[in-house]
Amino acid sequence: MSFTIAIIGRPNVGKSTLFNRLVGQKLALVDDMPGVTRDRREGEAKLHDLSFTIIDTAGLDEGPKGSLTARMQEQTETAIALADALFFVIDARIGLTPADRAFADFARRADKPVLLLANKSEGKHGELGAMESYALGLGDPIQISAEHGEGMGELYDAVSKVVPPTEDEDDEREETDEERAARPIRVAIVGRPNAGKSTLINHLLGEERLLTSPEAGTTRDSIAVEIEHKGRGFRVFDTAGLRRRSRIEEKLEKLSVADALRAVRFAEVVVLMMDSQNRFEEQDLRIADLIEREGRALVIAVNKWDLMEAQPGQISALRRDADHWLPQVAGAPIVAVSGLMGEGIDRLMQAIVEAYAVWNRRVPTAALNRWFEGAIANNPPPAVSGRRLKLNYITQTKARPPSFVLFCSRADAIPQSYLRYLVNSMRETFDLPGTPVRITLREKANPFAHKRKRPN
């Protein structure tokens, strides 16, 4: 029997939307009205190269014995009993509710692995709600958007630690640094049409595995190939060229673009390929911004370098251009290559390995505290409306990409310019070039807020 995961949570948090995304079909009815799902529904889920049985359940709710609500609850309890692990889903936009806290205890008593999914995490309000879910005591929340397909890469990483491997291995343990080094790095090659993505991968493979043509748009599907370079494994995804949305007319191209975006979300490192003759165009910048928003490590490859006339200082000029046009990923590795001639391939693959290491980096807590004290001492936060902002402390919540929570007063008043200062200082101090750095603001709880003022 295949590994089984049950999706549980209170009504209308997006369980059925997640179920549909994992099975790849709209099997479960989805509506804004709570309580649409009543019976448990099973399907065969596919998450990248992981396969398992997924069970959609009714929202956890209470009702009198014998009522429809009570029978729905029984169906959910049966699903939990049948499952090997649980997806506990909350609505990150709403934040924690008393029902979430009560059902978290219910999930904990099941004595099975529980993955906490903060659904609807897109946008600022979703991030704050996800941070709030730490209070449930179910571990780190996995921020996803089942509707838009965001966070599926992080979900894959978490599920891969729970679903047993195909070999007969009973030990379920966290991936060590050595195991991570042995596992292939997932790399997506993206860029505008005809940037030379397929040609580069063919050179890495040493064979004409992918169709290439001077005509733009030859690649339609996201093709995955296994590559080994200097003893290191890579799983590389060739993707369709990404044009401006206004220029996409055919339905087939829309599907190809959606497939390319899906490859970006499942990747760990994304290589943005540009044409050396027309680099840093508007669409290149849009794609780079998408990669940063998805939280993936970025490597820039400037292709067809063999067509450029050799001049001194060209590589330094590339570096300056990259930092000028892409300040949100300052220091991202940039490599001049020729996919056709094989020039710069070794440097590109080394840049991918180094970007992957930075993306996985955790900053020691003591060093983080020393940096934080020095950063606010050298440049204190500005006063807003005559009141000084107080920054209490910062902690790293996860890597992949490096993400931090900053506890402070009046989170909504801290200017974006000051956050950029902190991010840039952190990049320089802890050597985090190019990778997205996330800082989420969280107001420290007031210990006196619950006390009422004495009557006069």
Short mmCIF file of C-alpha atoms in Angstrom, two decimals:
data_model
loop_
_atom_site.label_atom_id
_atom_site.label_comp_id
_atom_site.label_asym_id
_atom_site.label_seq_id
_atom_site.Cartn_x
_atom_site.Cartn_y
_atom_site.Cartn_z
CA MET A 1 0.00 0.00 0.00
CA SER A 2 1.35 3.44 -0.93
CA PHE A 3 2.21 6.09 1.63
CA THR A 4 -0.95 8.05 2.57
CA ILE A 5 -1.28 11.68 3.64
CA ALA A 6 -4.55 13.23 4.91
CA ILE A 7 -5.25 16.94 4.51
CA ILE A 8 -6.96 18.30 7.63
CA GLY A 9 -7.89 21.70 9.02
CA ARG A 10 -10.89 23.87 9.75
CA PRO A 11 -13.35 24.67 6.92
CA ASN A 12 -12.43 26.95 4.00
CA VAL A 13 -8.65 27.04 4.45
CA GLY A 14 -8.01 25.64 0.94
CA LYS A 15 -7.74 21.88 1.54
CA SER A 16 -9.60 20.90 -1.63
CA THR A 17 -7.63 23.40 -3.72
CA LEU A 18 -4.42 21.78 -2.47
CA PHE A 19 -5.86 18.31 -3.16
CA ASN A 20 -6.69 19.28 -6.76
CA ARG A 21 -3.22 20.71 -7.31
CA LEU A 22 -1.48 17.59 -6.00
CA VAL A 23 -3.58 15.13 -8.05
CA GLY A 24 -3.36 17.36 -11.13
CA GLN A 25 -7.12 17.39 -11.73
CA LYS A 26 -10.14 19.28 -10.42
CA LEU A 27 -11.60 16.26 -8.65
CA ALA A 28 -12.76 18.09 -5.53
CA LEU A 29 -15.32 20.86 -5.67
CA VAL A 30 -13.94 24.23 -4.60
CA ASP A 31 -15.98 27.24 -3.50
CA ASP A 32 -15.65 30.19 -1.15
CA MET A 33 -18.54 28.85 0.91
CA PRO A 34 -17.25 26.75 3.85
CA GLY A 35 -18.27 23.09 4.13
CA VAL A 36 -18.39 22.15 0.43
CA THR A 37 -16.36 18.98 1.09
CA ARG A 38 -18.30 16.43 3.10
CA ASP A 39 -17.00 12.93 2.31
CA ARG A 40 -13.34 12.07 2.31
CA ARG A 41 -11.90 11.82 -1.19
CA GLU A 42 -8.78 9.90 -2.19
CA GLY A 43 -6.47 10.50 -5.12
CA GLU A 44 -2.99 9.65 -6.36
CA ALA A 45 -0.81 12.68 -5.75
CA LYS A 46 2.30 13.60 -7.69
CA LEU A 47 4.77 16.12 -6.27
CA HIS A 48 7.69 16.30 -8.66
CA ASP A 49 9.18 12.75 -8.44
CA LEU A 50 7.27 11.79 -5.25
CA SER A 51 4.09 9.70 -5.47
CA PHE A 52 1.67 9.06 -2.62
CA THR A 53 -2.04 8.73 -1.82
CA ILE A 54 -3.70 11.96 -0.71
CA ILE A 55 -7.02 12.18 1.19
CA ASP A 56 -9.15 15.33 1.12
CA THR A 57 -11.32 15.66 4.23
CA ALA A 58 -14.18 17.77 5.51
CA GLY A 59 -13.26 20.75 7.64
CA LEU A 60 -12.72 19.88 11.27
CA ASP A 61 -15.83 21.12 13.05
CA GLU A 62 -17.99 20.15 15.98
CA GLY A 63 -21.68 19.24 15.93
CA PRO A 64 -24.32 17.29 17.91
CA LYS A 65 -24.12 13.51 17.76
CA GLY A 66 -25.85 12.06 14.69
CA SER A 67 -25.89 15.38 12.82
CA LEU A 68 -24.38 15.84 9.35
CA THR A 69 -21.51 17.80 10.88
CA ALA A 70 -20.75 15.01 13.35
CA ARG A 71 -20.78 12.40 10.56
CA MET A 72 -18.42 14.58 8.51
CA GLN A 73 -16.15 14.70 11.55
CA GLU A 74 -16.22 10.89 11.76
CA GLN A 75 -15.15 10.68 8.11
CA THR A 76 -12.23 12.98 8.90
CA GLU A 77 -11.23 10.90 11.91
CA THR A 78 -11.31 7.77 9.73
CA ALA A 79 -9.05 9.47 7.20
CA ILE A 80 -6.60 10.40 9.96
CA ALA A 81 -6.57 6.79 11.19
CA LEU A 82 -5.83 5.53 7.66
CA ALA A 83 -3.09 8.10 6.99
CA ASP A 84 0.63 7.74 7.59
CA ALA A 85 1.12 11.52 7.89
CA LEU A 86 -0.99 14.69 8.03
CA PHE A 87 -1.07 18.03 6.25
CA PHE A 88 -2.47 20.49 8.82
CA VAL A 89 -3.65 23.50 6.80
CA ILE A 90 -4.32 27.01 8.14
CA ASP A 91 -5.37 30.22 6.38
CA ALA A 92 -2.33 32.54 6.63
CA ARG A 93 -4.33 35.60 5.56
CA ILE A 94 -6.71 35.26 8.51
CA GLY A 95 -4.06 34.06 10.98
CA LEU A 96 -4.63 31.70 13.87
CA THR A 97 -8.15 31.19 15.20
CA PRO A 98 -9.28 29.38 18.38
CA ALA A 99 -10.43 26.51 16.15
CA ASP A 100 -6.92 26.18 14.67
CA ARG A 101 -5.44 25.91 18.16
CA ALA A 102 -8.00 23.32 19.25
CA PHE A 103 -7.53 21.18 16.14
CA ALA A 104 -3.73 21.43 16.41
CA ASP A 105 -4.06 19.53 19.71
CA PHE A 106 -6.29 17.04 17.88
CA ALA A 107 -3.62 16.55 15.18
CA ARG A 108 -0.87 16.20 17.79
CA ARG A 109 -2.78 13.41 19.57
CA ALA A 110 -2.87 11.42 16.33
CA ASP A 111 0.84 10.62 17.00
CA LYS A 112 1.77 10.86 13.31
CA PRO A 113 4.11 13.16 11.38
CA VAL A 114 2.35 16.51 10.91
CA LEU A 115 3.40 19.08 8.29
CA LEU A 116 2.03 22.56 9.06
CA LEU A 117 0.96 24.29 5.82
CA ALA A 118 0.25 28.03 5.91
CA ASN A 119 -1.96 28.34 2.82
CA LYS A 120 -2.82 31.61 1.04
CA SER A 121 0.62 32.95 2.04
CA GLU A 122 0.99 35.18 -1.00
CA GLY A 123 1.44 38.84 -0.06
CA LYS A 124 2.44 40.69 3.10
CA HIS A 125 -0.57 39.65 5.20
CA GLY A 126 0.03 35.99 4.38
CA GLU A 127 3.63 36.16 5.65
CA LEU A 128 2.55 37.62 8.99
CA GLY A 129 -0.09 34.94 9.46
CA ALA A 130 2.45 32.22 8.66
CA MET A 131 4.84 33.57 11.32
CA GLU A 132 1.97 33.54 13.82
CA SER A 133 1.46 29.80 13.26
CA TYR A 134 4.69 29.00 15.13
CA ALA A 135 2.51 29.27 18.26
CA LEU A 136 0.80 25.97 17.36
CA GLY A 137 3.94 24.04 18.26
CA LEU A 138 3.82 21.93 15.09
CA GLY A 139 7.21 22.99 13.77
CA ASP A 140 8.15 25.39 10.98
CA PRO A 141 5.22 26.43 8.78
CA ILE A 142 5.55 25.72 5.06
CA GLN A 143 4.26 28.81 3.25
CA ILE A 144 2.25 27.88 0.16
CA SER A 145 -0.46 29.14 -2.11
CA ALA A 146 -2.42 26.11 -3.35
CA GLU A 147 -4.36 28.30 -5.78
CA HIS A 148 -1.30 29.88 -7.42
CA GLY A 149 1.13 26.98 -6.98
CA GLU A 150 3.58 28.94 -4.84
CA GLY A 151 5.77 27.17 -2.27
CA MET A 152 5.54 23.75 -3.95
CA GLY A 153 9.32 23.41 -3.88
CA GLU A 154 9.39 23.89 -0.10
CA LEU A 155 6.49 21.43 0.25
CA TYR A 156 8.43 18.91 -1.86
CA ASP A 157 11.47 19.23 0.41
CA ALA A 158 9.35 18.65 3.53
CA VAL A 159 7.38 15.72 2.06
CA SER A 160 10.56 14.03 0.81
CA LYS A 161 11.71 13.75 4.44
CA VAL A 162 8.45 12.04 5.45
CA VAL A 163 7.65 9.77 2.50
CA PRO A 164 9.91 6.69 2.76
CA PRO A 165 12.31 6.08 -0.15
CA THR A 166 11.62 3.34 -2.67
CA GLU A 167 14.49 1.29 -1.26
CA ASP A 168 13.88 -0.70 1.93
CA GLU A 169 15.07 1.97 4.35
CA ASP A 170 13.12 2.33 7.55
CA ASP A 171 15.10 5.16 9.12
CA GLU A 172 13.32 8.48 8.65
CA ARG A 173 15.82 11.13 9.57
CA GLU A 174 16.73 14.61 8.56
CA GLU A 175 18.95 15.05 5.55
CA THR A 176 22.57 15.57 6.53
CA ASP A 177 25.03 17.86 4.77
CA GLU A 178 26.68 14.80 3.21
CA GLU A 179 23.34 13.48 1.90
CA ARG A 180 22.45 16.89 0.54
CA ALA A 181 25.79 17.01 -1.27
CA ALA A 182 25.09 13.58 -2.78
CA ARG A 183 21.60 14.52 -3.99
CA PRO A 184 21.34 16.14 -7.43
CA ILE A 185 20.84 19.92 -7.38
CA ARG A 186 17.58 20.88 -9.10
CA VAL A 187 18.41 23.54 -11.70
CA ALA A 188 15.99 25.34 -14.04
CA ILE A 189 17.36 27.09 -17.15
CA VAL A 190 15.10 30.02 -18.04
CA GLY A 191 15.21 33.06 -20.28
CA ARG A 192 13.71 34.74 -23.29
CA PRO A 193 13.04 32.65 -26.45
CA ASN A 194 16.13 31.69 -28.45
CA ALA A 195 18.61 32.56 -25.70
CA GLY A 196 20.37 29.20 -26.22
CA LYS A 197 19.02 27.20 -23.26
CA SER A 198 18.67 23.86 -25.07
CA THR A 199 22.04 24.26 -26.81
CA LEU A 200 23.75 24.71 -23.46
CA ILE A 201 22.14 21.57 -21.99
CA ASN A 202 23.02 19.53 -25.09
CA HIS A 203 26.66 20.52 -24.64
CA LEU A 204 26.54 19.45 -20.98
CA LEU A 205 25.06 16.09 -22.01
CA GLY A 206 27.47 15.63 -24.90
CA GLU A 207 24.59 14.70 -27.23
CA GLU A 208 21.70 16.28 -29.13
CA ARG A 209 19.15 15.30 -26.49
CA LEU A 210 17.01 18.45 -26.91
CA LEU A 211 15.72 19.93 -30.12
CA THR A 212 17.33 23.23 -31.07
CA SER A 213 16.54 25.63 -33.88
CA PRO A 214 17.22 29.25 -34.83
CA GLU A 215 13.44 29.67 -34.67
CA ALA A 216 12.26 30.96 -31.28
CA GLY A 217 9.84 28.76 -29.33
CA THR A 218 11.22 25.32 -30.30
CA THR A 219 11.07 24.09 -26.68
CA ARG A 220 7.52 23.71 -25.36
CA ASP A 221 7.64 21.26 -22.46
CA SER A 222 9.91 21.55 -19.43
CA ILE A 223 12.28 18.64 -20.05
CA ALA A 224 14.30 17.25 -17.12
CA VAL A 225 17.69 15.63 -17.73
CA GLU A 226 20.21 14.12 -15.31
CA ILE A 227 23.74 15.51 -15.63
CA GLU A 228 26.95 14.72 -13.78
CA HIS A 229 29.73 17.30 -13.85
CA LYS A 230 33.01 16.70 -12.03
CA GLY A 231 31.41 14.15 -9.73
CA ARG A 232 28.43 16.33 -8.75
CA GLY A 233 24.90 15.42 -9.84
CA PHE A 234 22.44 17.91 -11.35
CA ARG A 235 18.83 17.54 -12.43
CA VAL A 236 18.46 20.23 -15.09
CA PHE A 237 15.15 21.49 -16.49
CA ASP A 238 15.08 23.01 -19.96
CA THR A 239 12.12 25.37 -20.25
CA ALA A 240 10.17 27.27 -22.88
CA GLY A 241 11.22 30.84 -23.58
CA LEU A 242 9.38 33.43 -21.50
CA ARG A 243 7.97 36.36 -23.46
CA ARG A 244 5.99 39.34 -22.25
CA ARG A 245 2.44 38.35 -21.32
CA SER A 246 0.94 40.74 -23.88
CA ARG A 247 2.74 38.87 -26.68
CA ILE A 248 1.51 35.41 -25.65
CA GLU A 249 -1.52 34.56 -27.76
CA GLU A 250 -1.59 30.82 -28.52
CA LYS A 251 -3.04 28.50 -25.88
CA LEU A 252 -0.11 26.07 -26.35
CA GLU A 253 2.40 28.81 -25.54
CA LYS A 254 0.42 29.76 -22.44
CA LEU A 255 0.66 26.16 -21.24
CA SER A 256 4.39 26.10 -22.03
CA VAL A 257 4.96 29.26 -20.01
CA ALA A 258 2.97 27.83 -17.09
CA ASP A 259 5.16 24.72 -17.26
CA ALA A 260 8.30 26.88 -17.21
CA LEU A 261 7.06 28.77 -14.15
CA ARG A 262 6.34 25.44 -12.46
CA ALA A 263 9.94 24.37 -13.14
CA VAL A 264 11.18 27.57 -11.45
CA ARG A 265 9.10 26.81 -8.34
CA PHE A 266 10.49 23.26 -8.08
CA ALA A 267 14.09 24.34 -8.73
CA GLU A 268 16.70 25.13 -6.11
CA VAL A 269 18.95 27.16 -8.41
CA VAL A 270 17.67 29.04 -11.47
CA VAL A 271 20.02 29.99 -14.31
CA LEU A 272 18.79 33.07 -16.16
CA MET A 273 20.20 32.98 -19.69
CA MET A 274 20.62 36.21 -21.63
CA ASP A 275 21.77 36.84 -25.17
CA SER A 276 25.11 38.68 -25.09
CA GLN A 277 23.95 40.90 -27.94
CA ASN A 278 20.77 42.01 -26.12
CA ARG A 279 21.33 41.61 -22.40
CA PHE A 280 19.44 43.11 -19.46
CA GLU A 281 16.36 43.87 -21.53
CA GLU A 282 13.04 44.51 -19.81
CA GLN A 283 11.90 40.88 -19.99
CA ASP A 284 15.22 39.68 -18.53
CA LEU A 285 14.66 41.96 -15.55
CA ARG A 286 11.09 40.72 -15.13
CA ILE A 287 12.25 37.09 -15.12
CA ALA A 288 14.98 37.87 -12.56
CA ASP A 289 12.39 39.58 -10.37
CA LEU A 290 10.15 36.49 -10.61
CA ILE A 291 13.04 34.26 -9.52
CA GLU A 292 13.73 36.51 -6.53
CA ARG A 293 10.04 36.53 -5.52
CA GLU A 294 9.98 32.73 -5.68
CA GLY A 295 12.98 32.69 -3.33
CA ARG A 296 15.32 30.73 -5.60
CA ALA A 297 19.10 31.04 -5.89
CA LEU A 298 19.98 32.96 -9.06
CA VAL A 299 22.89 32.54 -11.47
CA ILE A 300 23.09 34.78 -14.57
CA ALA A 301 24.57 33.24 -17.72
CA VAL A 302 25.35 35.58 -20.64
CA ASN A 303 25.29 33.26 -23.66
CA LYS A 304 26.76 33.51 -27.18
CA TRP A 305 29.87 35.18 -25.73
CA ASP A 306 31.88 33.79 -28.66
CA LEU A 307 30.10 36.35 -30.89
CA MET A 308 31.36 39.28 -28.82
CA GLU A 309 34.43 41.19 -29.91
CA ALA A 310 37.15 40.75 -27.28
CA GLN A 311 37.77 43.93 -25.29
CA PRO A 312 39.48 44.52 -21.93
CA GLY A 313 37.21 44.92 -18.89
CA GLN A 314 34.15 43.24 -20.40
CA ILE A 315 33.54 40.88 -17.46
CA SER A 316 33.87 43.75 -14.96
CA ALA A 317 31.35 45.71 -17.00
CA LEU A 318 28.95 42.73 -16.83
CA ARG A 319 29.28 42.71 -13.03
CA ARG A 320 28.52 46.43 -12.80
CA ASP A 321 25.52 46.08 -15.13
CA ALA A 322 24.09 43.18 -13.11
CA ASP A 323 24.35 45.06 -9.80
CA HIS A 324 22.86 48.19 -11.40
CA TRP A 325 19.85 46.51 -13.00
CA LEU A 326 19.22 43.87 -10.32
CA PRO A 327 19.85 45.48 -6.91
CA GLN A 328 17.36 43.08 -5.24
CA VAL A 329 19.83 40.21 -5.86
CA ALA A 330 23.07 42.18 -5.53
CA GLY A 331 26.15 40.06 -6.07
CA ALA A 332 24.38 37.31 -8.02
CA PRO A 333 27.02 35.27 -9.91
CA ILE A 334 27.31 36.24 -13.57
CA VAL A 335 29.16 34.02 -16.05
CA ALA A 336 29.95 34.56 -19.73
CA VAL A 337 29.35 31.32 -21.66
CA SER A 338 28.97 29.89 -25.14
CA GLY A 339 26.60 26.94 -25.17
CA LEU A 340 27.56 26.14 -28.76
CA MET A 341 31.35 26.21 -28.25
CA GLY A 342 31.38 25.03 -24.62
CA GLU A 343 33.17 28.10 -23.29
CA GLY A 344 32.67 29.00 -19.61
CA ILE A 345 30.75 25.79 -18.77
CA ASP A 346 33.02 24.83 -15.87
CA ARG A 347 32.67 28.32 -14.36
CA LEU A 348 28.88 28.16 -14.75
CA MET A 349 28.57 24.78 -13.00
CA GLN A 350 30.84 25.95 -10.17
CA ALA A 351 28.71 29.10 -9.80
CA ILE A 352 25.59 26.90 -9.49
CA VAL A 353 27.19 24.82 -6.72
CA GLU A 354 28.30 27.96 -4.83
CA ALA A 355 24.88 29.65 -5.21
CA TYR A 356 23.22 26.48 -3.89
CA ALA A 357 25.51 26.53 -0.82
CA VAL A 358 24.66 30.18 -0.10
CA TRP A 359 20.93 29.45 -0.53
CA ASN A 360 21.21 26.73 2.16
CA ARG A 361 23.28 28.84 4.58
CA ARG A 362 22.37 29.33 8.23
CA VAL A 363 23.93 32.19 10.18
CA PRO A 364 25.15 31.31 13.72
CA THR A 365 22.91 32.99 16.30
CA ALA A 366 25.78 34.62 18.19
CA ALA A 367 27.22 36.15 15.02
CA LEU A 368 23.75 37.31 13.96
CA ASN A 369 23.22 39.10 17.28
CA ARG A 370 26.62 40.81 17.09
CA TRP A 371 25.90 42.01 13.56
CA PHE A 372 22.40 43.23 14.54
CA GLU A 373 23.67 45.30 17.46
CA GLY A 374 26.37 46.87 15.28
CA ALA A 375 24.01 47.55 12.37
CA ILE A 376 21.46 49.49 14.44
CA ALA A 377 24.24 51.28 16.34
CA ASN A 378 25.86 52.49 13.11
CA ASN A 379 22.55 53.46 11.53
CA PRO A 380 19.64 53.66 14.03
CA PRO A 381 16.10 53.29 12.66
CA PRO A 382 14.48 56.65 11.88
CA ALA A 383 11.92 58.32 14.11
CA VAL A 384 8.41 58.22 12.65
CA SER A 385 5.86 60.85 13.74
CA GLY A 386 8.30 61.97 16.41
CA ARG A 387 8.58 58.50 17.98
CA ARG A 388 11.69 56.35 17.83
CA LEU A 389 11.22 52.85 16.40
CA LYS A 390 12.53 50.09 18.64
CA LEU A 391 14.13 47.00 17.13
CA ASN A 392 14.32 44.23 19.75
CA TYR A 393 16.08 41.25 18.20
CA ILE A 394 16.33 39.15 15.04
CA THR A 395 16.40 35.37 14.52
CA GLN A 396 16.79 33.11 11.49
CA THR A 397 13.74 30.93 10.98
CA LYS A 398 14.92 28.91 7.98
CA ALA A 399 17.30 28.65 5.06
CA ARG A 400 16.45 27.97 1.38
CA PRO A 401 16.48 31.03 1.07
CA PRO A 402 17.88 32.59 4.29
CA SER A 403 14.83 33.95 6.13
CA PHE A 404 14.72 36.01 9.31
CA VAL A 405 12.10 37.40 11.70
CA LEU A 406 12.75 40.84 13.17
CA PHE A 407 10.87 41.59 16.39
CA CYS A 408 10.15 45.27 16.79
CA SER A 409 7.66 47.95 17.77
CA ARG A 410 5.27 49.40 15.15
CA ALA A 411 6.18 47.02 12.33
CA ASP A 412 4.03 48.91 9.82
CA ALA A 413 6.05 52.11 10.40
CA ILE A 414 9.51 50.72 9.52
CA PRO A 415 10.43 52.10 6.07
CA GLN A 416 11.41 49.76 3.24
CA SER A 417 14.62 51.74 2.81
CA TYR A 418 15.75 50.71 6.30
CA LEU A 419 14.95 47.05 5.58
CA ARG A 420 17.05 47.31 2.39
CA TYR A 421 19.89 48.69 4.50
CA LEU A 422 19.66 45.68 6.85
CA VAL A 423 19.53 43.20 3.95
CA ASN A 424 22.53 44.77 2.19
CA SER A 425 24.52 44.89 5.44
CA MET A 426 23.64 41.24 6.11
CA ARG A 427 24.72 40.21 2.58
CA GLU A 428 28.10 41.89 3.07
CA THR A 429 28.72 40.63 6.61
CA PHE A 430 27.68 37.01 6.12
CA ASP A 431 28.69 36.59 2.46
CA LEU A 432 25.20 36.06 1.01
CA PRO A 433 25.67 37.27 -2.59
CA GLY A 434 22.78 37.00 -4.99
CA THR A 435 20.44 34.79 -2.96
CA PRO A 436 17.09 36.26 -1.86
CA VAL A 437 17.13 37.34 1.80
CA ARG A 438 13.78 37.52 3.58
CA ILE A 439 13.14 39.71 6.65
CA THR A 440 9.65 39.48 8.14
CA LEU A 441 8.62 42.07 10.73
CA ARG A 442 6.79 40.97 13.82
CA GLU A 443 5.65 43.16 16.68
CA LYS A 444 6.74 41.97 20.10
CA ALA A 445 3.79 41.20 22.38
CA ASN A 446 3.07 43.81 25.05
CA PRO A 447 3.12 41.95 28.43
CA PHE A 448 0.84 44.61 29.95
CA ALA A 449 -1.75 44.63 27.15
CA HIS A 450 -4.10 42.27 29.01
CA LYS A 451 -4.24 44.44 32.12
CA ARG A 452 -7.14 46.84 32.28
CA LYS A 453 -6.69 50.36 33.49
CA ARG A 454 -8.00 51.04 36.95
CA PRO A 455 -11.21 53.08 37.06
CA ASN A 456 -10.79 56.67 38.23
#
